CSV table of C-alpha atoms in Angstrom, one decimal:
chain,number,residue,atom,x,y,z
Z,1,PRO,CA,-153.9,-127.0,-30.4
Z,2,PRO,CA,-150.6,-125.3,-31.1
Z,3,PRO,CA,-149.9,-122.2,-29.0
Z,4,PRO,CA,-150.8,-118.8,-30.6
Z,5,PRO,CA,-147.9,-116.9,-32.2
Z,6,PRO,CA,-146.0,-114.4,-30.1
Z,7,PRO,CA,-147.0,-110.8,-30.4
Z,8,PRO,CA,-145.1,-108.6,-32.9
Z,9,PRO,CA,-142.3,-106.5,-31.5
Z,10,ARG,CA,-143.3,-103.1,-30.3
Z,11,PRO,CA,-141.8,-100.2,-32.3
Z,12,ASP,CA,-140.4,-98.5,-29.2
Z,13,ILE,CA,-138.6,-101.6,-28.2
Z,14,TRP,CA,-137.6,-103.1,-31.6
Z,15,ASN,CA,-136.6,-101.2,-34.8
Z,16,PRO,CA,-139.6,-101.8,-37.1
Z,17,ALA,CA,-137.3,-101.5,-40.2
Z,18,CYS,CA,-135.5,-104.7,-39.1
Z,19,SER,CA,-137.9,-107.6,-39.4
Z,20,CYS,CA,-137.3,-110.7,-37.3
Z,21,GLU,CA,-136.6,-112.7,-40.5
Z,22,ASP,CA,-133.9,-110.2,-41.6
Z,23,PHE,CA,-132.4,-110.0,-38.1
Z,24,CYS,CA,-132.1,-113.8,-37.9
Z,25,ASN,CA,-130.5,-113.9,-41.3
Z,26,TYR,CA,-127.9,-111.2,-40.4
Z,27,LYS,CA,-129.3,-108.6,-42.7
Z,28,CYS,CA,-129.9,-105.9,-40.1
Z,29,ALA,CA,-129.8,-105.3,-36.3
Z,30,ASN,CA,-131.9,-103.5,-33.7
Z,31,ASN,CA,-130.7,-99.9,-34.3
Z,32,GLY,CA,-127.2,-101.2,-34.9
Z,33,THR,CA,-124.0,-99.2,-34.6
Z,34,GLU,CA,-120.4,-99.8,-35.4
Z,35,ALA,CA,-118.2,-101.9,-33.1
Z,36,THR,CA,-117.4,-99.8,-30.0
Z,37,THR,CA,-116.5,-99.9,-26.3
Z,38,VAL,CA,-119.3,-99.2,-23.7
Z,39,THR,CA,-119.2,-98.7,-20.0
Z,40,LEU,CA,-121.7,-100.9,-18.2
Z,41,TYR,CA,-122.7,-101.2,-14.6
Z,42,ARG,CA,-124.2,-104.0,-12.5
Z,43,LEU,CA,-125.4,-104.7,-9.0
Z,44,THR,CA,-124.3,-108.3,-8.3
Z,45,PRO,CA,-123.9,-110.8,-5.5
Z,46,VAL,CA,-120.4,-110.8,-4.0
Z,47,GLY,CA,-119.7,-114.2,-5.5
Z,48,ALA,CA,-121.1,-113.6,-9.0
Z,49,GLY,CA,-118.6,-111.4,-10.9
Z,50,GLY,CA,-118.2,-110.7,-14.6
Z,51,LEU,CA,-120.9,-110.3,-17.2
Z,52,THR,CA,-121.3,-113.8,-18.6
Z,53,ASN,CA,-125.0,-114.6,-18.7
Z,54,LYS,CA,-125.7,-111.4,-16.8
Z,55,ASP,CA,-127.8,-108.3,-17.3
Z,56,SER,CA,-126.3,-104.8,-16.9
Z,57,GLY,CA,-127.1,-101.2,-17.7
Z,58,ASP,CA,-125.6,-97.9,-18.8
Z,59,ALA,CA,-125.3,-95.3,-16.0
Z,60,ALA,CA,-128.9,-94.2,-16.4
Z,61,GLY,CA,-130.2,-97.8,-16.6
Z,62,ASP,CA,-128.4,-98.9,-13.5
Z,63,VAL,CA,-129.6,-95.8,-11.5
Z,64,GLU,CA,-133.1,-96.8,-12.5
Z,65,PHE,CA,-132.5,-100.3,-11.1
Z,66,ALA,CA,-131.0,-98.9,-7.9
Z,67,LEU,CA,-134.0,-96.6,-7.4
Z,68,SER,CA,-136.5,-99.3,-8.1
Z,69,ARG,CA,-134.9,-101.4,-5.4
Z,70,LYS,CA,-136.1,-98.9,-2.8
Z,71,ASP,CA,-139.4,-100.7,-3.3
Z,72,THR,CA,-137.9,-104.2,-3.6
Z,73,ALA,CA,-136.1,-103.9,-0.3
Z,74,ALA,CA,-139.4,-103.5,1.5
Z,75,MET,CA,-141.0,-106.4,-0.4
Z,76,CYS,CA,-138.0,-108.7,0.3
Z,77,ALA,CA,-138.2,-107.9,4.0
Z,78,HIS,CA,-141.7,-109.2,3.9
Z,79,ASP,CA,-141.1,-112.2,1.6
Z,80,PRO,CA,-137.4,-113.1,1.2
Z,81,SER,CA,-138.3,-116.2,-0.9
Z,82,ASP,CA,-139.4,-114.1,-3.9
Z,83,GLU,CA,-137.1,-114.7,-6.9
Z,84,ARG,CA,-136.3,-111.0,-7.1
Z,85,CYS,CA,-134.7,-111.1,-3.7
Z,86,PHE,CA,-131.5,-112.8,-4.7
Z,87,LEU,CA,-130.0,-109.3,-4.5
Z,88,ALA,CA,-131.3,-108.7,-1.0
Z,89,HIS,CA,-128.1,-110.0,0.6
Z,90,GLN,CA,-124.4,-109.2,0.2
Z,91,ASN,CA,-123.7,-107.4,-3.1
Z,92,VAL,CA,-121.2,-105.2,-4.9
Z,93,TYR,CA,-121.5,-102.8,-7.8
Z,94,GLY,CA,-119.4,-103.5,-10.8
Z,95,ARG,CA,-118.2,-101.1,-13.5
Z,96,PHE,CA,-117.3,-102.9,-16.7
Z,97,GLU,CA,-115.5,-101.8,-19.9
Z,98,VAL,CA,-116.9,-104.0,-22.7
Z,99,GLU,CA,-116.1,-104.2,-26.4
Z,100,VAL,CA,-119.3,-104.9,-28.4
Z,101,ASP,CA,-120.0,-105.4,-32.1
Z,102,GLY,CA,-122.9,-102.9,-32.0
Z,103,GLN,CA,-125.2,-105.3,-33.7
Z,104,TRP,CA,-127.8,-105.2,-31.0
Z,105,GLY,CA,-130.3,-108.0,-30.6
Z,106,PRO,CA,-133.3,-108.7,-28.3
Z,107,TYR,CA,-132.8,-108.2,-24.6
Z,108,SER,CA,-132.9,-111.3,-22.5
Z,109,PHE,CA,-133.5,-111.7,-18.7
Z,110,CYS,CA,-130.4,-113.2,-17.2
Z,111,ASN,CA,-130.9,-114.4,-13.7
Z,112,PRO,CA,-129.7,-117.1,-11.3
Z,113,THR,CA,-131.2,-120.5,-12.1
Z,114,THR,CA,-133.3,-122.1,-9.4
Z,115,GLY,CA,-131.7,-124.7,-7.3
Z,116,THR,CA,-133.3,-127.9,-6.2
Z,117,ASP,CA,-134.0,-126.3,-2.9
Z,118,GLY,CA,-136.2,-123.7,-4.6
Z,119,ARG,CA,-133.7,-120.9,-3.9
Z,120,PRO,CA,-131.8,-118.8,-6.5
Z,121,ASN,CA,-128.4,-120.4,-7.4
Z,122,VAL,CA,-126.2,-117.4,-7.7
Z,123,SER,CA,-123.3,-119.5,-9.0
Z,124,ALA,CA,-125.3,-120.4,-12.2
Z,125,PHE,CA,-126.9,-117.8,-14.3
Z,126,ALA,CA,-128.9,-118.2,-17.5
Z,127,CYS,CA,-130.3,-115.8,-20.1
Z,128,CYS,CA,-133.9,-116.5,-21.0
Z,129,SER,CA,-137.1,-114.9,-22.3
Z,130,SER,CA,-138.5,-115.8,-18.9
Z,131,PHE,CA,-138.1,-118.4,-16.2
Z,132,ASP,CA,-140.3,-121.5,-15.6
Z,133,ASP,CA,-141.4,-121.5,-12.0
Z,134,ASP,CA,-142.4,-125.1,-12.2
Z,135,ALA,CA,-139.0,-126.5,-13.5
Z,136,PRO,CA,-136.0,-125.4,-11.4
Z,137,GLY,CA,-133.2,-123.9,-13.5
Z,138,VAL,CA,-135.2,-124.2,-16.8
Z,139,CYS,CA,-136.1,-121.4,-19.2
Z,140,ASN,CA,-139.5,-121.1,-20.7
Z,141,ALA,CA,-139.7,-121.9,-24.4
Z,142,PRO,CA,-138.9,-118.6,-26.2
Z,143,THR,CA,-142.1,-118.9,-28.2
Z,144,ASP,CA,-144.2,-119.1,-25.0
Z,145,PRO,CA,-146.9,-116.4,-25.6
Z,146,SER,CA,-147.0,-115.7,-21.8
Z,147,SER,CA,-143.3,-114.8,-21.9
Z,148,PHE,CA,-142.4,-111.8,-19.9
Z,149,SER,CA,-140.3,-110.6,-22.9
Z,150,PRO,CA,-142.5,-110.7,-26.0
Z,151,TYR,CA,-140.1,-108.8,-28.1
Z,152,ARG,CA,-137.5,-111.6,-27.3
Z,153,ALA,CA,-140.0,-114.3,-28.2
Z,154,ALA,CA,-140.9,-112.6,-31.5
Z,155,CYS,CA,-137.3,-112.7,-32.7
Z,156,SER,CA,-136.2,-116.1,-31.3
Z,157,CYS,CA,-133.4,-117.6,-33.4
Z,158,PRO,CA,-129.8,-118.6,-33.0
Z,159,ARG,CA,-128.6,-115.1,-33.6
Z,160,GLY,CA,-130.7,-113.8,-30.8
Z,161,ASN,CA,-128.9,-116.2,-28.4
Z,162,VAL,CA,-125.5,-114.7,-29.2
Z,163,SER,CA,-126.2,-111.1,-29.8
Z,164,VAL,CA,-125.8,-108.5,-27.1
Z,165,GLY,CA,-129.3,-107.6,-26.1
Z,166,LYS,CA,-130.3,-104.0,-25.6
Z,167,VAL,CA,-133.6,-102.4,-24.6
Z,168,ASN,CA,-134.7,-98.9,-23.4
Z,169,HIS,CA,-136.0,-99.6,-19.9
Z,170,ALA,CA,-138.6,-96.8,-20.1
Z,171,ALA,CA,-140.3,-98.6,-23.0
Z,172,MET,CA,-140.1,-101.9,-21.3
Z,173,SER,CA,-141.3,-100.5,-17.9
Z,174,SER,CA,-144.3,-98.8,-19.5
Z,175,HIS,CA,-145.3,-102.0,-21.1
Z,176,PHE,CA,-145.0,-104.4,-18.2
Z,177,HIS,CA,-145.5,-102.0,-15.3
Z,178,ASN,CA,-147.1,-98.6,-14.9
Z,179,GLY,CA,-143.7,-96.9,-15.1
Z,180,THR,CA,-142.5,-94.2,-12.8
Z,181,SER,CA,-141.3,-90.6,-13.3
Z,182,PHE,CA,-137.6,-91.3,-12.8
Z,183,VAL,CA,-137.7,-94.1,-15.4
Z,184,SER,CA,-139.1,-91.6,-18.0
Z,185,VAL,CA,-136.6,-89.0,-17.1
Z,186,LEU,CA,-133.5,-91.3,-17.1
Z,187,GLN,CA,-134.3,-93.2,-20.3
Z,188,GLY,CA,-131.7,-95.8,-19.4
Z,189,ASN,CA,-130.7,-98.8,-21.4
Z,190,TRP,CA,-130.4,-102.4,-20.2
Z,191,PHE,CA,-128.1,-105.0,-21.8
Z,192,SER,CA,-127.8,-108.7,-21.8
Z,193,THR,CA,-124.5,-110.6,-22.5
Z,194,ALA,CA,-125.0,-114.3,-23.1
Z,195,ALA,CA,-122.2,-116.8,-22.8
Z,196,GLU,CA,-122.8,-117.9,-26.4
Z,197,GLY,CA,-121.6,-114.5,-27.7
Z,198,GLN,CA,-118.6,-114.0,-25.5
Z,199,CYS,CA,-115.3,-113.5,-27.4
Z,200,LEU,CA,-112.7,-116.0,-26.4
Z,201,GLY,CA,-108.9,-115.7,-26.6
Z,202,ASP,CA,-107.7,-113.0,-28.9
Z,203,ALA,CA,-111.0,-112.7,-30.7
Z,204,ARG,CA,-112.5,-109.2,-30.9
Z,205,PRO,CA,-116.1,-108.2,-31.5
Z,206,GLY,CA,-116.9,-107.3,-35.1
Z,207,THR,CA,-113.8,-108.9,-36.6
Z,208,GLY,CA,-115.0,-112.5,-37.3
Z,209,HIS,CA,-118.1,-114.1,-38.6
Z,210,PRO,CA,-121.2,-112.2,-37.5
Z,211,GLY,CA,-122.7,-113.7,-34.4
Z,212,GLU,CA,-119.7,-115.7,-33.3
Z,213,CYS,CA,-118.1,-113.1,-31.1
Z,214,THR,CA,-120.3,-110.2,-30.1
Z,215,TRP,CA,-118.8,-108.9,-26.8
Z,216,LYS,CA,-115.6,-109.0,-24.8
Z,217,LEU,CA,-115.0,-107.8,-21.2
Z,218,THR,CA,-111.8,-105.9,-21.0
Z,219,GLU,CA,-111.9,-104.3,-17.5
Z,220,ALA,CA,-113.9,-104.9,-14.3
Z,221,VAL,CA,-113.9,-102.8,-11.1
Z,222,TYR,CA,-116.1,-103.6,-8.0
Z,223,LYS,CA,-117.1,-101.3,-5.2
Z,224,ASN,CA,-119.0,-101.3,-2.0
Z,225,THR,CA,-122.8,-101.0,-2.4
Z,226,THR,CA,-123.2,-98.9,0.7
Z,227,CYS,CA,-120.7,-96.4,-0.5
Z,228,VAL,CA,-122.1,-96.1,-4.0
Z,229,ASP,CA,-125.7,-95.9,-2.9
Z,230,GLY,CA,-124.7,-93.4,-0.2
Z,231,ARG,CA,-123.3,-91.0,-2.8
Z,232,LEU,CA,-126.7,-90.9,-4.6
Z,233,ASP,CA,-128.7,-90.8,-1.4
Z,234,ALA,CA,-126.7,-87.9,-0.2
Z,235,GLU,CA,-127.4,-85.9,-3.3
Z,236,VAL,CA,-131.1,-86.7,-3.0
Z,237,GLU,CA,-131.2,-85.7,0.7
Z,238,ARG,CA,-129.4,-82.5,-0.1
Z,239,ARG,CA,-131.9,-81.5,-2.8
Z,240,GLY,CA,-134.9,-82.5,-0.6
Z,241,ALA,CA,-133.5,-81.1,2.7
Z,242,THR,CA,-136.8,-79.3,3.5
Z,243,CYS,CA,-138.8,-82.5,3.3
Z,244,PHE,CA,-136.3,-84.7,5.0
Z,245,GLY,CA,-136.1,-82.2,7.8
Z,246,THR,CA,-139.7,-82.9,8.7
Z,247,CYS,CA,-139.1,-86.6,9.3
Z,248,PRO,CA,-138.7,-88.1,12.8
Z,249,SER,CA,-135.3,-88.9,14.1
Z,250,LYS,CA,-133.6,-92.0,12.6
Z,251,GLY,CA,-134.8,-95.1,14.5
Z,252,ASP,CA,-138.0,-93.5,15.7
Z,253,PRO,CA,-141.4,-94.8,14.5
Z,254,GLY,CA,-142.3,-93.4,11.1
Z,255,TYR,CA,-138.8,-92.5,10.1
Z,256,SER,CA,-138.4,-95.1,7.3
Z,257,GLN,CA,-141.7,-94.3,5.6
Z,258,CYS,CA,-141.1,-90.6,5.9
Z,259,TRP,CA,-137.6,-90.9,4.5
Z,260,TYR,CA,-138.9,-93.0,1.6
Z,261,ASN,CA,-141.7,-90.6,0.8
Z,262,CYS,CA,-139.4,-87.6,0.8
Z,263,TYR,CA,-136.8,-89.6,-1.3
Z,264,MET,CA,-139.3,-90.4,-4.1
Z,265,MET,CA,-140.9,-86.9,-4.0
Z,266,THR,CA,-137.4,-85.4,-4.4
Z,267,VAL,CA,-136.5,-87.7,-7.3
Z,268,ASN,CA,-139.8,-87.7,-9.1
Z,269,GLY,CA,-141.1,-84.2,-8.2
Z,270,ASP,CA,-144.5,-83.3,-7.0
Z,271,PRO,CA,-146.6,-81.2,-9.5
Z,272,THR,CA,-149.5,-80.9,-7.0
Z,273,ALA,CA,-147.3,-79.2,-4.4
Z,274,VAL,CA,-147.6,-75.4,-3.9
Z,275,PRO,CA,-145.4,-74.3,-5.4
Z,276,PRO,CA,-144.8,-77.4,-7.6
Z,277,VAL,CA,-141.6,-79.4,-6.8
Z,278,PRO,CA,-139.6,-80.3,-10.0
Z,279,GLY,CA,-138.1,-83.7,-10.1
Z,280,MET,CA,-134.4,-84.3,-10.5
Z,281,THR,CA,-132.9,-84.4,-14.0
Z,282,ARG,CA,-131.0,-87.2,-15.7
Z,283,ALA,CA,-127.7,-85.5,-15.1
Z,284,GLU,CA,-128.5,-84.8,-11.4
Z,285,LEU,CA,-129.3,-88.5,-10.8
Z,286,THR,CA,-126.5,-90.1,-12.8
Z,287,SER,CA,-123.6,-87.7,-11.9
Z,288,PRO,CA,-123.0,-88.9,-8.3
Z,289,TRP,CA,-123.4,-92.5,-9.4
Z,290,VAL,CA,-120.8,-92.2,-12.2
Z,291,ALA,CA,-118.4,-90.4,-9.9
Z,292,ALA,CA,-118.7,-93.0,-7.2
Z,293,LEU,CA,-117.8,-95.8,-9.6
Z,294,ALA,CA,-115.3,-93.9,-11.7
Z,295,THR,CA,-112.8,-92.6,-9.1
Z,296,THR,CA,-111.5,-93.5,-5.7
Z,297,ASP,CA,-111.0,-89.9,-4.7
Z,298,ALA,CA,-113.5,-89.3,-1.9
Z,299,SER,CA,-113.3,-85.5,-2.4
Z,300,LYS,CA,-114.7,-86.1,-5.9
Z,301,GLY,CA,-117.4,-88.4,-4.8
Z,302,GLY,CA,-115.5,-91.6,-5.4
Z,303,CYS,CA,-115.6,-94.9,-3.6
Z,304,PRO,CA,-112.7,-97.3,-2.9
Z,305,VAL,CA,-112.2,-100.4,-5.0
Z,306,CYS,CA,-112.7,-103.9,-3.7
Z,307,ARG,CA,-109.5,-105.8,-3.1
Z,308,GLY,CA,-109.0,-109.0,-5.1
Z,309,SER,CA,-111.8,-110.5,-7.3
Z,310,PRO,CA,-115.1,-112.3,-6.7
Z,311,PRO,CA,-116.0,-114.1,-4.6
Z,312,PHE,CA,-115.4,-111.3,-2.1
Z,313,ARG,CA,-115.0,-111.9,1.6
Z,314,PRO,CA,-116.0,-109.6,4.4
Z,315,GLY,CA,-113.6,-106.7,4.5
Z,316,ASP,CA,-112.6,-106.9,0.8
Z,317,CYS,CA,-114.8,-104.0,-0.2
Z,318,PRO,CA,-114.2,-101.0,2.2
Z,319,ASN,CA,-117.0,-98.5,2.5
Z,320,GLU,CA,-114.7,-95.5,2.8
């Protein structure tokens, strides 16, 4: 029998006033805007620069991703073969200035394809509704009802393959996971930029036929992950100094778990504590992140820029 139809898009992920049929026929977009320039961020392997067939986030969206990796790091230490662990090795943070047409479409998951050895191939990314574990490097059919991205499946059409995808991560997280407090506070956006929509040559988003040229990368800056993460960690440790002060010395048994517990309590808050501990605000979480990537002035929280361009070699991205 034919597979069941994909579920309808959720209102908090897709604008209900824009039906899939109208979107695919260029009559509307998902909460569209005028053509504009956006600043996007991405954690990426040292050899995988740019945004072609990549996912990224605004400042709040990428901070959400960085905080979620506190859990991922522990998981990858236990099982490095998990497909989510391709970022468990040498990485850099990128800050990108991107011209977009503002005609947002469904968000796609852009990840490394799977090599014949079963490992992620970080030199070849693809944007899909989900990935097929049984066929290396192959995307699942967009109409697959088991897709990890049902709002992507529900509006599958050629326009969806070229548009810049955009989704509020809090809505996505609450649907696929239980969500966490910092996700609800940050309300960050994630973006997908497929190769099919990349503007070539002198073409600019929003000036040609709709859907032919939806995004253009105009500037890319890369920085050391330890430095950028350290700026955020330092702010969290400062605000949670009382809790962190109760942890064993670094390197002693129990330090890592205590540090993690204090970190998440400081970020998320603890309403059961006496007195209750408020969580950090959106501005408190994003400000050190933005500063680390926006400036090279260490006195203002900035980090130095990587020398050259990807692929980066050891020593190309100084920590301080």
